[in-house]
Structures are given as structure tokens and as C-alpha cells.
Coordinates of C-alpha atoms in Angstrom, one line a residue:
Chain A
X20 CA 13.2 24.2 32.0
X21 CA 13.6 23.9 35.9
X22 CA 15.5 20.8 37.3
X23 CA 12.1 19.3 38.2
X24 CA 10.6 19.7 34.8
X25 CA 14.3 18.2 33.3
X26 CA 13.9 15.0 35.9
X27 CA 9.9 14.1 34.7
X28 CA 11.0 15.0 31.1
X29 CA 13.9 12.2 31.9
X30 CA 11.5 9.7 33.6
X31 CA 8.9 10.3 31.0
X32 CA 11.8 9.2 28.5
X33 CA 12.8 6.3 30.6
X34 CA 9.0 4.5 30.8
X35 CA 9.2 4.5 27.2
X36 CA 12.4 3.0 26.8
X37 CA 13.2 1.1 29.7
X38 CA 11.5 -2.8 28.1
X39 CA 13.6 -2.0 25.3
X40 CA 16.5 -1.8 27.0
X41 CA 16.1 -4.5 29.2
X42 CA 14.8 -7.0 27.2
X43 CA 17.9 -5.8 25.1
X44 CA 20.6 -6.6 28.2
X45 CA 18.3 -9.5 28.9
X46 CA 19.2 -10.7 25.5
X47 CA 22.8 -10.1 25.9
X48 CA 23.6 -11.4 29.5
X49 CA 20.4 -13.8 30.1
X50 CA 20.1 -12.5 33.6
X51 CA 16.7 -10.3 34.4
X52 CA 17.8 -9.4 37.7
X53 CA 20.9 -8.1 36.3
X54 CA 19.8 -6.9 33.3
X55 CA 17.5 -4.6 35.4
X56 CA 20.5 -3.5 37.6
X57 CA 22.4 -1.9 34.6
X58 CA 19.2 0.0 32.7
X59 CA 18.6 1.6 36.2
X60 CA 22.2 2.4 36.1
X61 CA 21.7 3.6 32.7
X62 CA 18.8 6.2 34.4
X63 CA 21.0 7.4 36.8
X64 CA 23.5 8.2 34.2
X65 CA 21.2 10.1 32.4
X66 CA 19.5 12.1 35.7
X67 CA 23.3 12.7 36.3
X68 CA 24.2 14.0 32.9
X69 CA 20.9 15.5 30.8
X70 CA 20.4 18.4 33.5
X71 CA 23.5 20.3 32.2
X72 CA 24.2 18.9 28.7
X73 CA 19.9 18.7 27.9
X74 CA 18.3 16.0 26.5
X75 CA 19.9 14.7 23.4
X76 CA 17.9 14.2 20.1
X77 CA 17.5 10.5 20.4
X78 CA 17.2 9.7 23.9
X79 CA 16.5 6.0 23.4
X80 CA 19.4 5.5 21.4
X81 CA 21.8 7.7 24.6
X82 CA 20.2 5.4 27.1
X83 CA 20.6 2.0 25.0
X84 CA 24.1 2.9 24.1
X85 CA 24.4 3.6 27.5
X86 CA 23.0 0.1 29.1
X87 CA 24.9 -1.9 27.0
X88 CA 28.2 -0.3 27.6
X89 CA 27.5 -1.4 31.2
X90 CA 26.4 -4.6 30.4
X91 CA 29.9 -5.0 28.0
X92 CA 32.0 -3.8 31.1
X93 CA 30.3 -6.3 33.2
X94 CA 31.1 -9.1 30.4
X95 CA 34.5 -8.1 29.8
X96 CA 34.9 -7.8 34.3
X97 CA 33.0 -11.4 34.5
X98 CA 36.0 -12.7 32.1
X99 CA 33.2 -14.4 29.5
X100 CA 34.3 -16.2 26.7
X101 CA 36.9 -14.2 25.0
X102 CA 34.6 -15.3 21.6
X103 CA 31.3 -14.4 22.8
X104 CA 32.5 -10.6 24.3
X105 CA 34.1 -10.2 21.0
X106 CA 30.8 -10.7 19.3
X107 CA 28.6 -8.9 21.0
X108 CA 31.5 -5.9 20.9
X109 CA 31.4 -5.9 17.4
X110 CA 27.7 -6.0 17.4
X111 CA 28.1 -2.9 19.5
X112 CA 30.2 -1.3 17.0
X113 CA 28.2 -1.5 14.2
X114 CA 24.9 -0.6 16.3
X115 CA 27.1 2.6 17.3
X116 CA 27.5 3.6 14.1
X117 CA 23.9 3.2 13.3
X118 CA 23.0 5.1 16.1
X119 CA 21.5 8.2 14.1
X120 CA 19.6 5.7 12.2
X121 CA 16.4 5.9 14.8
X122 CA 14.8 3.4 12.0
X123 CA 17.4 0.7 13.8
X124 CA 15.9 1.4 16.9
X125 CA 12.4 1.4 15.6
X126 CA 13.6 -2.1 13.9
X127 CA 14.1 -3.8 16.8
X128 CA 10.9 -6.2 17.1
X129 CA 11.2 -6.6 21.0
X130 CA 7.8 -8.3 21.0
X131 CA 9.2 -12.3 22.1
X132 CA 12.2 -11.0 24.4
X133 CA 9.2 -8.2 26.1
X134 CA 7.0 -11.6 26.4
X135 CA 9.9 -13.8 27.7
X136 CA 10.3 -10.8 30.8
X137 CA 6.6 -10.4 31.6
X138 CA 6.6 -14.2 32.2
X139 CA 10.1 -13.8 33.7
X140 CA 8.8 -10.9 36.2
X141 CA 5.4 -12.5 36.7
X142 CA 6.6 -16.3 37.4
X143 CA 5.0 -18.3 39.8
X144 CA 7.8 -18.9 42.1
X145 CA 7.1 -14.9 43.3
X146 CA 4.0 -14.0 46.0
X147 CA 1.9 -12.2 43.6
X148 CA 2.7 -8.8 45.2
X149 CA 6.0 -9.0 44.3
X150 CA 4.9 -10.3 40.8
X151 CA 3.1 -7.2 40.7
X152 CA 6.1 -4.6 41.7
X153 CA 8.3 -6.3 39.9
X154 CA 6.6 -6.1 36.7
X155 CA 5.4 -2.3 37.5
X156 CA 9.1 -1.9 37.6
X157 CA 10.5 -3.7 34.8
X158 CA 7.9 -3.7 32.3
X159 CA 6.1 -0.1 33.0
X160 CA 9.1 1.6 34.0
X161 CA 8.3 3.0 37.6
X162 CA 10.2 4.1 40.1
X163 CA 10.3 2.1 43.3
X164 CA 8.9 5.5 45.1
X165 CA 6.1 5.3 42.5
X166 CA 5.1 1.9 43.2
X167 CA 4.8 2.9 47.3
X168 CA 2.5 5.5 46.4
X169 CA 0.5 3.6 44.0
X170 CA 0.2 1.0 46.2
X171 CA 0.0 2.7 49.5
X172 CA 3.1 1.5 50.9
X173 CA 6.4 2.6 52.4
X174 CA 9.3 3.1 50.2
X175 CA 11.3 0.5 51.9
X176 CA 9.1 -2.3 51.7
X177 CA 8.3 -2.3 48.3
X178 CA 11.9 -1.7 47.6
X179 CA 12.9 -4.8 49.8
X180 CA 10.2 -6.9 47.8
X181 CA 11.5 -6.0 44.8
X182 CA 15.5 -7.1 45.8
X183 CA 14.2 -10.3 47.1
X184 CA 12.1 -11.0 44.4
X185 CA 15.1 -10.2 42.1
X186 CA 17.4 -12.5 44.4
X187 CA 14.4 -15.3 44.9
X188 CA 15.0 -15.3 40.5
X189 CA 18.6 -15.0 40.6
X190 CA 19.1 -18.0 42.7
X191 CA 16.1 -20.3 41.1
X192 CA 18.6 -20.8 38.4
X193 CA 15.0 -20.1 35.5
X194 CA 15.6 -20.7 32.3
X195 CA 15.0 -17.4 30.8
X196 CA 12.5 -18.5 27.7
X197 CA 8.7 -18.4 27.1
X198 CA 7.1 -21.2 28.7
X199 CA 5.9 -23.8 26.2
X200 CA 3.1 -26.6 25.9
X201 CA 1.5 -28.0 29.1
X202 CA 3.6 -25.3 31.5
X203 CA 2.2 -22.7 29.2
X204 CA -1.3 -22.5 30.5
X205 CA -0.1 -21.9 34.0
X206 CA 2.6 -19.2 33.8
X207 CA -0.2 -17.4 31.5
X208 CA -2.9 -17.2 34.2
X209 CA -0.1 -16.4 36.9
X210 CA 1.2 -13.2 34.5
X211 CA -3.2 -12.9 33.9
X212 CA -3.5 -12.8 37.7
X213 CA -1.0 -9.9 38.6
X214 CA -2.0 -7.9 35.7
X215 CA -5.4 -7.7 37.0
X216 CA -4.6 -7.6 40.6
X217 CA -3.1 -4.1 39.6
X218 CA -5.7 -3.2 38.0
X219 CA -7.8 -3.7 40.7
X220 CA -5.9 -2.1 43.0
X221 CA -5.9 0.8 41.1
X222 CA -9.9 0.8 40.3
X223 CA -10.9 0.6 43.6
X224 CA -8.8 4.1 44.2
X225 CA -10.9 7.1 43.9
X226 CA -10.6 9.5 41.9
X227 CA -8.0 12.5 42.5
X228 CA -6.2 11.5 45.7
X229 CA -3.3 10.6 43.9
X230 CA -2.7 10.6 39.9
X231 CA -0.7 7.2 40.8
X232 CA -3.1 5.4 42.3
X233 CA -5.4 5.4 39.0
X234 CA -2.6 5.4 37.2
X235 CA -2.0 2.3 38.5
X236 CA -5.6 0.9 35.9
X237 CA -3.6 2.5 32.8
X238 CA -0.4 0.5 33.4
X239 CA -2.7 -2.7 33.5
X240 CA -4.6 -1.8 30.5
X241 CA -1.2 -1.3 29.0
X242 CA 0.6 -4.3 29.8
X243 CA -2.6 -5.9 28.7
X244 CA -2.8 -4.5 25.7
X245 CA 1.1 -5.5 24.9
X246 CA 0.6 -9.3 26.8
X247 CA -2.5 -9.3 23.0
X248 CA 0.3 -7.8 20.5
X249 CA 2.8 -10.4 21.4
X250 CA 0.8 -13.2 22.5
X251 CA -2.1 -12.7 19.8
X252 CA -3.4 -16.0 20.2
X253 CA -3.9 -16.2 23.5
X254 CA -7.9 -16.5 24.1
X255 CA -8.0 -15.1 28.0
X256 CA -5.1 -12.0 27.3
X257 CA -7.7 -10.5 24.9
X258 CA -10.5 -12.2 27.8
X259 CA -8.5 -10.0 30.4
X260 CA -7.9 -7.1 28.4
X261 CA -11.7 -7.0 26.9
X262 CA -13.0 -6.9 31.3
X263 CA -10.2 -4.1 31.9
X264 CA -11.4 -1.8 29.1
X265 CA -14.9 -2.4 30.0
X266 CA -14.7 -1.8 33.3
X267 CA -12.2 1.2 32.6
X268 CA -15.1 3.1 30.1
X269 CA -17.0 3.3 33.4
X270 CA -13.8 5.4 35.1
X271 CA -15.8 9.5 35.0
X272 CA -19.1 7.8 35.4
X273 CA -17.9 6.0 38.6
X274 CA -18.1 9.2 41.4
X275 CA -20.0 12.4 41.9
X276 CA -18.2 15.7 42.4
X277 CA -17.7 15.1 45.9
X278 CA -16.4 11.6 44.8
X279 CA -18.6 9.3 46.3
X280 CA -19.2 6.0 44.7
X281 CA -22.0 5.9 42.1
X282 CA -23.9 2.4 41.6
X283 CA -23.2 0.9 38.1
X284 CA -27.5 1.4 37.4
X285 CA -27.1 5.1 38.5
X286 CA -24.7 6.2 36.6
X287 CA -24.8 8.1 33.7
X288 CA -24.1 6.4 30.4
X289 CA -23.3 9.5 28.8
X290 CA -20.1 9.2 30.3
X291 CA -19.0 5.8 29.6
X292 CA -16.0 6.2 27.5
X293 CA -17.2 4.5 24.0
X294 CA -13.7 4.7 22.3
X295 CA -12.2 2.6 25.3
X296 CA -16.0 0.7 25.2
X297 CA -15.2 -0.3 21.6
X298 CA -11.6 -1.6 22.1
X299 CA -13.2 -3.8 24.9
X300 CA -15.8 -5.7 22.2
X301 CA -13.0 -6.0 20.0
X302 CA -11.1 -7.6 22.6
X303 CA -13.9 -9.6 23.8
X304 CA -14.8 -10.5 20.2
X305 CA -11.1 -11.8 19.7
X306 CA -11.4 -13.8 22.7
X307 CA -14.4 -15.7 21.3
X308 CA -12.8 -15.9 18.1
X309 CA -10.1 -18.1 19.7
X310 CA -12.6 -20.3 21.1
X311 CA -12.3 -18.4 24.4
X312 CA -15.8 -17.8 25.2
X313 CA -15.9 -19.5 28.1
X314 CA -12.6 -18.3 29.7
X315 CA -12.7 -17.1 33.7
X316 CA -11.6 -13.5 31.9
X317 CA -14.2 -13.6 29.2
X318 CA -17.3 -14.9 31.0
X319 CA -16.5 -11.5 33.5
X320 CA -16.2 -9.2 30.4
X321 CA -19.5 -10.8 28.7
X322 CA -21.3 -9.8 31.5
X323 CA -19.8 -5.8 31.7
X324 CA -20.8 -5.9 27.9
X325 CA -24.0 -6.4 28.7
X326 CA -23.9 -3.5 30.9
X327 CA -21.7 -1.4 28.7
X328 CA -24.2 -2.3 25.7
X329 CA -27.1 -1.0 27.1
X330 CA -28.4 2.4 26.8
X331 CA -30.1 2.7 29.5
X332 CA -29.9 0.6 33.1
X333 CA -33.4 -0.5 32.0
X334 CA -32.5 -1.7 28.8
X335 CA -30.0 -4.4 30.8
X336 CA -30.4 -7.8 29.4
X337 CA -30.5 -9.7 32.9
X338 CA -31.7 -12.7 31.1
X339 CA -28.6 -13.3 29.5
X340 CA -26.2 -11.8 32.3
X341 CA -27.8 -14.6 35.1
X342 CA -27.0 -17.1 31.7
X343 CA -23.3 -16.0 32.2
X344 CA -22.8 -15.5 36.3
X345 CA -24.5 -19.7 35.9
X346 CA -21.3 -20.7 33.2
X347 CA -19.1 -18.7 35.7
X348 CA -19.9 -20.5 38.5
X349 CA -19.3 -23.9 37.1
X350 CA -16.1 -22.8 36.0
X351 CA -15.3 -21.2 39.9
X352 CA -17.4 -22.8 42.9
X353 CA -17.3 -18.7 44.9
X354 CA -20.1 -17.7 46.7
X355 CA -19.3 -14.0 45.6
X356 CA -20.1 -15.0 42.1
X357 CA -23.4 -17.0 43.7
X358 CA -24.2 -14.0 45.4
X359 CA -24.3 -12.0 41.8
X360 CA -26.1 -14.6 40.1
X361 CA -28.7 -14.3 42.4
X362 CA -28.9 -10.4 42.0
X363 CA -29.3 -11.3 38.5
X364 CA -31.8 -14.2 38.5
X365 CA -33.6 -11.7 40.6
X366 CA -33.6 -9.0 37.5
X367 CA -34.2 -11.3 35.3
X368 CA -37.1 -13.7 36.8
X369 CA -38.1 -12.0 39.6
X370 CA -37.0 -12.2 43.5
X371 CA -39.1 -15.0 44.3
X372 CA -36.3 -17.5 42.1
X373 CA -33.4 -15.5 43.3
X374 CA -34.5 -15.9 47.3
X375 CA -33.9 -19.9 47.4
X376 CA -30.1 -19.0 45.8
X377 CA -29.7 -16.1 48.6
X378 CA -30.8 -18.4 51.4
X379 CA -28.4 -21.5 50.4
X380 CA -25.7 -18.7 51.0
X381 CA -26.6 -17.8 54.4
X382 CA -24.8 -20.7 55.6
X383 CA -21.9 -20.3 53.8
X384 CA -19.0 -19.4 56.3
X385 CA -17.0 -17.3 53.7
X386 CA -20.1 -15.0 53.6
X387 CA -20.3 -14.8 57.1
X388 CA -18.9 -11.4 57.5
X389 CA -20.1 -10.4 54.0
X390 CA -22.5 -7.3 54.4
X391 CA -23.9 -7.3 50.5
X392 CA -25.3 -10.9 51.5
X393 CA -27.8 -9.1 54.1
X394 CA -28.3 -6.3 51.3
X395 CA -29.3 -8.5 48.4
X396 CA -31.2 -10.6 50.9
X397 CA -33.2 -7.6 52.4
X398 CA -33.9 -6.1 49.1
X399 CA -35.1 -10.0 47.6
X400 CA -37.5 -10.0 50.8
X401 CA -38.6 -6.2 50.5
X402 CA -39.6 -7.2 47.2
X403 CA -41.8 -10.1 48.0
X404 CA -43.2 -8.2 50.9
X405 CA -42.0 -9.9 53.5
X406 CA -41.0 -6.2 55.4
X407 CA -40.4 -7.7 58.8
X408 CA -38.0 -10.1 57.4
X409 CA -36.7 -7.6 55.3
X410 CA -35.9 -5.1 58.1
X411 CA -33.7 -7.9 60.1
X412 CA -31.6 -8.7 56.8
X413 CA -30.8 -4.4 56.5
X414 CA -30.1 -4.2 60.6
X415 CA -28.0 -6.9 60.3
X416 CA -25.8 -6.3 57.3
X417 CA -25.7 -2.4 58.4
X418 CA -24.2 -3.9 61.8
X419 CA -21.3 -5.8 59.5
X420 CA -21.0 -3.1 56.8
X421 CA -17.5 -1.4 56.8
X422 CA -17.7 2.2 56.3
X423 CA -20.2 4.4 57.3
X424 CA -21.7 5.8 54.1
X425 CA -23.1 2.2 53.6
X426 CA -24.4 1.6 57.0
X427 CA -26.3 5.0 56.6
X428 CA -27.8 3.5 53.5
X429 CA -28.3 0.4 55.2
X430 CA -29.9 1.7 58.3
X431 CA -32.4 3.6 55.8
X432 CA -33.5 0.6 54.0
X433 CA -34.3 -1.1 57.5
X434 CA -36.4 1.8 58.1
X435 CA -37.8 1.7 55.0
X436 CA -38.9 -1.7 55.5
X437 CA -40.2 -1.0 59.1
X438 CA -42.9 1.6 57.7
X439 CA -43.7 -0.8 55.2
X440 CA -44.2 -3.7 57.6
X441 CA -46.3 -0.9 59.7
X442 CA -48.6 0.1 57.4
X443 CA -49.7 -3.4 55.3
Chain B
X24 CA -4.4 11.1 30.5
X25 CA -5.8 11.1 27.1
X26 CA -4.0 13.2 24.5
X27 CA -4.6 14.0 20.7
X28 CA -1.6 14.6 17.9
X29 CA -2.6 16.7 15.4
X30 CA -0.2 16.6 12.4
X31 CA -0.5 19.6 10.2
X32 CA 1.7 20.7 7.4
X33 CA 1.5 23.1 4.2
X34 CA 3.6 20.6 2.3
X35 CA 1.2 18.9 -0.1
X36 CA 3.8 16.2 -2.0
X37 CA 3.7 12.7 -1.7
X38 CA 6.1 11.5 1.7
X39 CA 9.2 9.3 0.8
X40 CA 8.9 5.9 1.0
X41 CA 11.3 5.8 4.3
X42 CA 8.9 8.0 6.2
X43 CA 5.9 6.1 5.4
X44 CA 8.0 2.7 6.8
X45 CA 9.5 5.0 9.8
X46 CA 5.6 5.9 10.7
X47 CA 4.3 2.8 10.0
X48 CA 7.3 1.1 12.4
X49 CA 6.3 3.8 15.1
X50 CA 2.4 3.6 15.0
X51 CA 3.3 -0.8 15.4
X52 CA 5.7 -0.3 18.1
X53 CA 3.3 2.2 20.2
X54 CA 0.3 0.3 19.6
X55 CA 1.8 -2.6 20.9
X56 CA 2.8 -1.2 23.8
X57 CA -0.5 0.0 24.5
X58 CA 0.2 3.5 24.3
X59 CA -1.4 4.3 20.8
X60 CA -5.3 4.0 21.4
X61 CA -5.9 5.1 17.8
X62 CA -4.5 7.1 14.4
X63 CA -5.4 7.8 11.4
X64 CA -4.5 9.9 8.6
X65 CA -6.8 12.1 6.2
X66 CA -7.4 12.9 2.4
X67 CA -6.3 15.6 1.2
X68 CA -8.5 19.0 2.5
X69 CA -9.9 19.3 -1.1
X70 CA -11.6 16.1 -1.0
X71 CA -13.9 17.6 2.2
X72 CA -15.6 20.2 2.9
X73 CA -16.6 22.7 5.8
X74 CA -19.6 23.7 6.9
X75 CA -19.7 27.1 8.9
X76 CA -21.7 29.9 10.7
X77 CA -20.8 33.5 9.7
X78 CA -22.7 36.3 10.1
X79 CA -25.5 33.9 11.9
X80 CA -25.6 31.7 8.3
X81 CA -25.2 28.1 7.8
X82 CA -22.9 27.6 4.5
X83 CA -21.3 24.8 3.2
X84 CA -18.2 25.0 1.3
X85 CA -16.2 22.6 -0.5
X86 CA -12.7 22.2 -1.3
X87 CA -10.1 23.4 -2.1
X88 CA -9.6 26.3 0.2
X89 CA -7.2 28.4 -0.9
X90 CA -6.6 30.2 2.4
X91 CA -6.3 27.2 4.1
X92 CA -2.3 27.2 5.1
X93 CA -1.1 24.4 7.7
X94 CA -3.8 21.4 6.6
X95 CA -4.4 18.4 9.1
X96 CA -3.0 15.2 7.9
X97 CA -3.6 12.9 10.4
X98 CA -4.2 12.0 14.6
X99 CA -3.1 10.1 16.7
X100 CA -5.0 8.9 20.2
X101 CA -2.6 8.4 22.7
X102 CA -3.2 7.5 26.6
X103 CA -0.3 8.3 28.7
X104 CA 0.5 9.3 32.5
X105 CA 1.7 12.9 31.6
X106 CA 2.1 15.9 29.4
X107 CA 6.1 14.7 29.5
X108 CA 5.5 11.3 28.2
X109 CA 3.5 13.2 25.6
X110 CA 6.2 15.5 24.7
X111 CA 8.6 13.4 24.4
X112 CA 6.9 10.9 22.0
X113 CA 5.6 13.8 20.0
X114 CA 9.2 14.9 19.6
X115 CA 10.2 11.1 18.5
X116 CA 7.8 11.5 15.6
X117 CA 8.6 14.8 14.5
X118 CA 12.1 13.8 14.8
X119 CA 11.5 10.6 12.4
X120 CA 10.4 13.5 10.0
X121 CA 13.3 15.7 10.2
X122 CA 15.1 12.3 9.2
X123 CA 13.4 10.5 6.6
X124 CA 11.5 13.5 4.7
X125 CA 13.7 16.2 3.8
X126 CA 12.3 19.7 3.6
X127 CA 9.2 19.2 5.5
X128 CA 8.1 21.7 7.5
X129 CA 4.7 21.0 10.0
X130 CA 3.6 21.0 13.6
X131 CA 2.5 18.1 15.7
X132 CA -0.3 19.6 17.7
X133 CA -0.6 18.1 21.1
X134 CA -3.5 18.6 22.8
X135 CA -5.1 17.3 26.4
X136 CA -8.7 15.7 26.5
X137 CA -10.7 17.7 28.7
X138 CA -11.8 15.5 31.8
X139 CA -15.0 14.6 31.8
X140 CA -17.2 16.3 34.2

């Protein structure tokens, strides 16, 4: 093995250990901040040491061991009560000695401490891009160079958002428990919110630019898929975690081998991903089971269902996807969500009911600058043969569009709608 | 990335007790943390059957197989960000062998989905 191969084998180690060990240091010194000082120390320990003794035969159990003879030295330096350091040293003892028992390790049901972190990491007190570094970092394991790339950024600033969102923790004094009863609700849609704002940042990436980037939809999914396993009754986790898989089964469908963008209707189903397809409904199902049917999370994955259900783009059942984007919208006043409601009253009853929706928009001032408003209203109009007006909608959304792959396709739909206005 | 276990062994005993808690304690912990995407583990080869092309014939053939050596006993599914993370939670498996089932011998086959086209 070359040092290189040594360090990803190491860090490959560390992402599947590291919430186990910090939920475990969380546990003994109820200080996140801290507790995520000491594991990293723990990594560098091991970077520093595996190259020339090799990995050893139960790396989790080195690198626990590891953290919480840190954590122990800080005790004993931070003069705790001379009770309390003698319990958790004999604790340590007899874990030591039950070290090359792996089935300890595999014991040690992490699932309410992991839950108390990801509300810890993801609390409402942080901007939600710090919410969303600091739980790449603490609950997926990344390095801080791995969250720049992923996210585009320099180093330094996401390394200077995670120590202030560390510090803004350390000083808010937090009790460091699962949020219970009517605060519940809230610090679940602000862990919700981050998850899926990585997500997104990750789905919008093309393919192949950077593994990270992507990558950045799998850590989502993941943390998504742990936020269900320990928080199984949770109606929009399984809500959030049914619109991620479904919109993740979509992933080899979504470019063409030069990696354009291909339209959801274009693409070919054959490629949807019906493993990752199925886990959605299951989620989805779950979601409904818990009376969730009507979530913000699960109304948005009902309507990819409907997609991801269909065989064909023709097969699409627009009736009841224009049903959903209506419940949506009285749960969220957005004109983005309006603006897809019309698309699919338009599929579903024609462009002559979706029109009225499209022109209430116009004067919305949010939509202003929004080029698909022009597109959905020049393809309504081309529709109902109303070319002239159809051509002025294309010009004008071409002129606001953003890049110039969609002005191009802009600009030919204009002149599409010219020759029609030409020759009835 | 997308990557398949395949567990194969020539042993044909029953496992101990402690390996079937040991898996069973892995398969929770890695589903949970949304690594594991699916497992499963099969009946024994003699209970199939195979269906092949020689000499440009369709035959089917049921167990057992007396050839047959290493025998698939189960998969896992798991989605990962490398070939490393794979490795190393292959080993963790094998390694839970080595401890709880005494004089197996097999081979956890890891293997890449391709990437779609």
C-alpha cells in the first residue's frame, strides 16, 4: 500500500466510526464542540501512527480507545469530580479489557445519543450553512477540505464556519438532550431543512466534475435514512427521506454523455434506479402511515411518485399530481409551487385552465426575474394558438434566462411561434 | 458508489449462535446508518437449481451439485463513497467471522456496480 492508499484506507475507517465516537465523548463530557475536538485528535493520532505500524484488526475499537483516553486526560486536567473520573475510569477499564470483544462495540446502540447530535449540530441557533457543515462534519465524517470541495468553497471559510458555529454552541450554554413536546416540531424541520439543503446542493451538481459534489446527495440520503432508524415515528423524516430517494432513482437518467441536463419527460425510465425507487414508496408509505400524508416533505415526494410510477412520460397521472401541487400550496403560499401547479393543471385539463393561474403570476414580484414563468406561459399560449402572444412570452424569458443552453432553447421556441403566427 | 458482498463458503454446518447475533448486530447497525441498502441470505444451493447453455443447449439442472465448491450464502447491497469504505467494512464482517465461528473458511466477494450508461 502507498501512503495515499494508507490515508483513504484511514479516512474511509474514520467516516464509519467517527458518530460512534463522538456521540460516545458526547456522552462522557456533555460538550459537542469538545467532544468533536478529541475524535479529530483521535484521527490524527491514527494518520500519525497506522502508516508504519498498519491498520490494526479492529480499527473502531483503536480509535475509541483512543478518543476516550483524550477525553479522560481532559477530565482528570479539568479537575472533575474526583467521583465521577473514577467512574468513567473504571468504565474504561473494563471496556479495555473487552476490547477484542468487537460484539461490545457492535452492542453499543448509539441510536438516541446519534439523534441527540444531529439535533445538536442542526439547532436553530446556527445559519443553516453552518448547520449543514457542521453536521457533514460530525455526523458524515468529512473532512473540512471535503466540505470546501463539495460545496464549492475555500478551505478557510468553511473551516471558520465550522469554529464559530462550534463556539456560537459552546457559549449558548444548550442543554445537550433531544428536544421534547411543543419544541420538538421545530428543531425537527430545522435538522429536515439542512438535510435537504445538502441534498440539493449536491443534485444540482452534474455529474463527474467532482465525485464530492454528488457525493454530497448520498450523505443526505444517509443521514436521512439514520434521522428514520432512530426517530421511526417521525411522519416527515420518512416524508423527506421518501422525496430524496425518489428524486435520487432519477440520478443516470438525469444527463446525456456530454452531461447536459435531460427534462424529467425525456428521460429514459429504463434508468431510473428501481431498488432506490422502492425504498422511496416504502418511505413514502411510512410517512402516510403516520398520518403524514399531508406533510411539506410528503406532498413533494407524492408528486415524484407519480412520476417515478409511471412507465412511460405519457402514462403520468397529471390529474392527481395538479390534486397534490393544490394541497401544497395551501400548506406554503410560493409562487414557484403555483407556477408548477399550473404546468400541471395544464397536463391534466388542458392549457386553457392553466392560463388564468399563469397570468395571476405575472404580477407577482418574486417571479419577476423568473425565466420558467415566460416558458410555461409561452408554451400555455402556443398551445391555445395565440402564436403572437406566444412569441413575446419566449423573447422575453430567453432575455432573463441564465445560461445560454436555455436561451438557445428559448430563442427557438420564439421562432417557432413566429412561423406559426406566419402561416395561420 | 453501489457495491455488492458476496459471501461464499464451502462450509455447509449450521453457524453458532454468536455469529448469527454478531451479523444480525452488524446488518442493524449499517442499516441504520444508511449504509446497508439491502441483504439477504440464501438456502442452501441444493434447494435451486441452474439453468445453463453448453454446447448451444438450454438445460436445467437441479441440486445438489457436487462440483460446486465455494457456495453463495448471502449479499449484501451497500452504497458507499469508495472502494476503501468498502474494504474496510468487508473486513469488519469477515473479521466478526474469524471471531464468533471457529473454523470457517470463505470469501466476502466485493464487487462495484457498473455505472449506468
Amino acid at each position: 500500500m502507498t501512503a495515499a492508499d494508507v490515508h483513504r484506507t484511514i479516512l474511509a475507517v474514520w467516516r464509519i466510526e467517527q458518530p460512534r465516537l463522538i456521540t460516545s465523548l458526547s456522552r462522557m463530557l456533555r460538550d459537542v464542540p469538545l467532544a468533536e475536538d478529541l475524535t479529530q485528535e483521535a484521527l490524527l493520532s491514527a494518520l500519525e501512527h497506522w502508516p508504519a505500524a498498519g491498520v490494526p484488526e479492529k480499527p473502531g475499537a483503536w480509535l475509541m480507545a483512543t478518543a476516550k483516553r483524550r477525553a479522560l486526560d481532559h477530565l482528570r486536567r479539568g479537575a472533575m469530580l474526583v467521583r465521577k473520573h473514577e467512574m468513567i475510569a473504571l468504565d474504561m477499564d473494563g471496556e479495555q479489557q473487552a476490547m477484542p470483544d468487537l460484539d461490545a462495540a457492535l452492542d453499543d446502540d448509539i441510536g438516541d445519543e446519534l439523534l441527540r447530535l444531529i439535533f445538536t449540530a442542526c439547532h436553530p441557533l446556527l445559519s443553516r450553512e453552518a448547520r449543514a457543515a457542521l453536521a457533514l462534519r460530525m455526523i458524515c465524517g468529512l473532512t473540512t477540505e471535503e466540505i470546501a470541495r463539495a460545496f464549492l468553497l475555500p478551505d478557510a471559510t468553511i473551516a471558520q464556519r465550522i469554529v464559530r458555529a462550534k463556539r456560537t454552541l459552546s457559549e449558548s450554554g444548550l442543554a445537550y438532550e433531544t428536544p421534547r413536546g411543543k419544541e420538538l416540531p421545530e428543531r425537527l424541520a430545522s435538522v429536515l431543512e439542512v438535510v435537504y439543503l445538502i441534498f440539493n446542493e449536491g443534485f444540482t451538481a452534474a455529474r463527474g466534475v467532482d465525485w464530492l459534489r454528488p457525493q454530497l446527495c448520498n450523505e443526505a440520503l444517509r443521514i436521512g435514512r439514520v434521522l428514520t432508524s432512530i426517530a421511526p415515528y417521525e411522519p416527515e423524516a420518512h416524508g423527506l427521506l421518501a422525496l430524496m430517494e425518489l428524486n435520487a432513482s432519477r440520478t443516470a437518467a438525469r444527463t446525456d454523455a456530454a452531461g447536459e441536463p435531460i427534462l424529467m419527460l425525456e428521460q429514459n425510465r429504463a434508468l431510473w434506479d428501481q431498488l432506490q425507487i422502492r425504498r422511496g414508496m416504502q418511505a413514502l408509505g411510512r410517512a402516510r402511515e403516520l398520518g403524514g400524508a399531508d406533510g411539506f416533505y410528503a406532498l413533494q415526494a407524492a408528486i415524484i411518485a407519480c412520476h417515478a410510477q409511471a412507465m412511460t412520460a405519457d402514462d403520468t397521472d397529471w390529474p392527481r399530481i395538479s390534486g397534490l401541487y393544490a394541497e401544497l400550496a395551501k400548506l406554503v403560499r410560493s409562487p414557484i409551487i403555483e407556477l408548477n401547479r399550473a404546468v400541471a393543471v395544464g397536463m391534466a385539463e388542458g392549457p386553457e385552465a392553466a392560463l388564468p393561474i399563469v397570468d395571476r403570476l405575472v404580477q407577482e414580484p418574486a417571479l419577476k426575474a423568473y425565466h420558467l414563468l415566460g416558458s410555461v406561459r409561452g408554451d400555455l399560449l402556443h398551445k391555445l394558438g395565440r402564436y403572437e402572444e406566444a412569441r413575446a412570452a419566449f423573447e422575453a424569458a430567453a432575455a432573463l434566462a441564465g445560461n445560454k443552453r436555455e436561451q438557445d432553447l428559448l430563442r427557438r421556441r420564439a421562432a417557432e411561434a413566429a412561423d406559426a403566427a406566419m402561416s395561420s | 458508489m453501489r457495491f455488492m458482498f458476496i459471501v461464499k463458503s464451502a462450509h455447509n454446518g449450521p453457524p453458532t449462535p454468536q455469529i448469527l447475533e454478531a451479523m444480525h448486530k452488524l446488518a442493524d447497525r449499517e442499516i441504520k446508518a444508511g449504509r446497508m441498502l439491502d441483504n439477504g441470505g440464501l438456502m442452501p444451493l441444493a434447494m435451486g437449481a441452474q439453468v445453463r447453455i453448453t454446447d448451444g443447449k438450454l438445460s436445467v439442472v437441479d441440486g445438489p451439485f457436487v462440483e460446486a465448491k465455494e457456495v453463495i450464502g448471502g449479499y449484501a447491497i451497500f452504497e458507499l463513497p469508495g472502494k476503501e469504505e468498502a474494504l474496510a467494512s468487508a473486513k469488519e464482517f469477515m473479521q466478526l467471522h474469524k471471531d464468533f465461528f471457529p473454523g470457517w473458511e470463505g470469501t466476502c466477494e466485493l464487487r462495484t456496480f457498473a455505472e449506468r450508461p
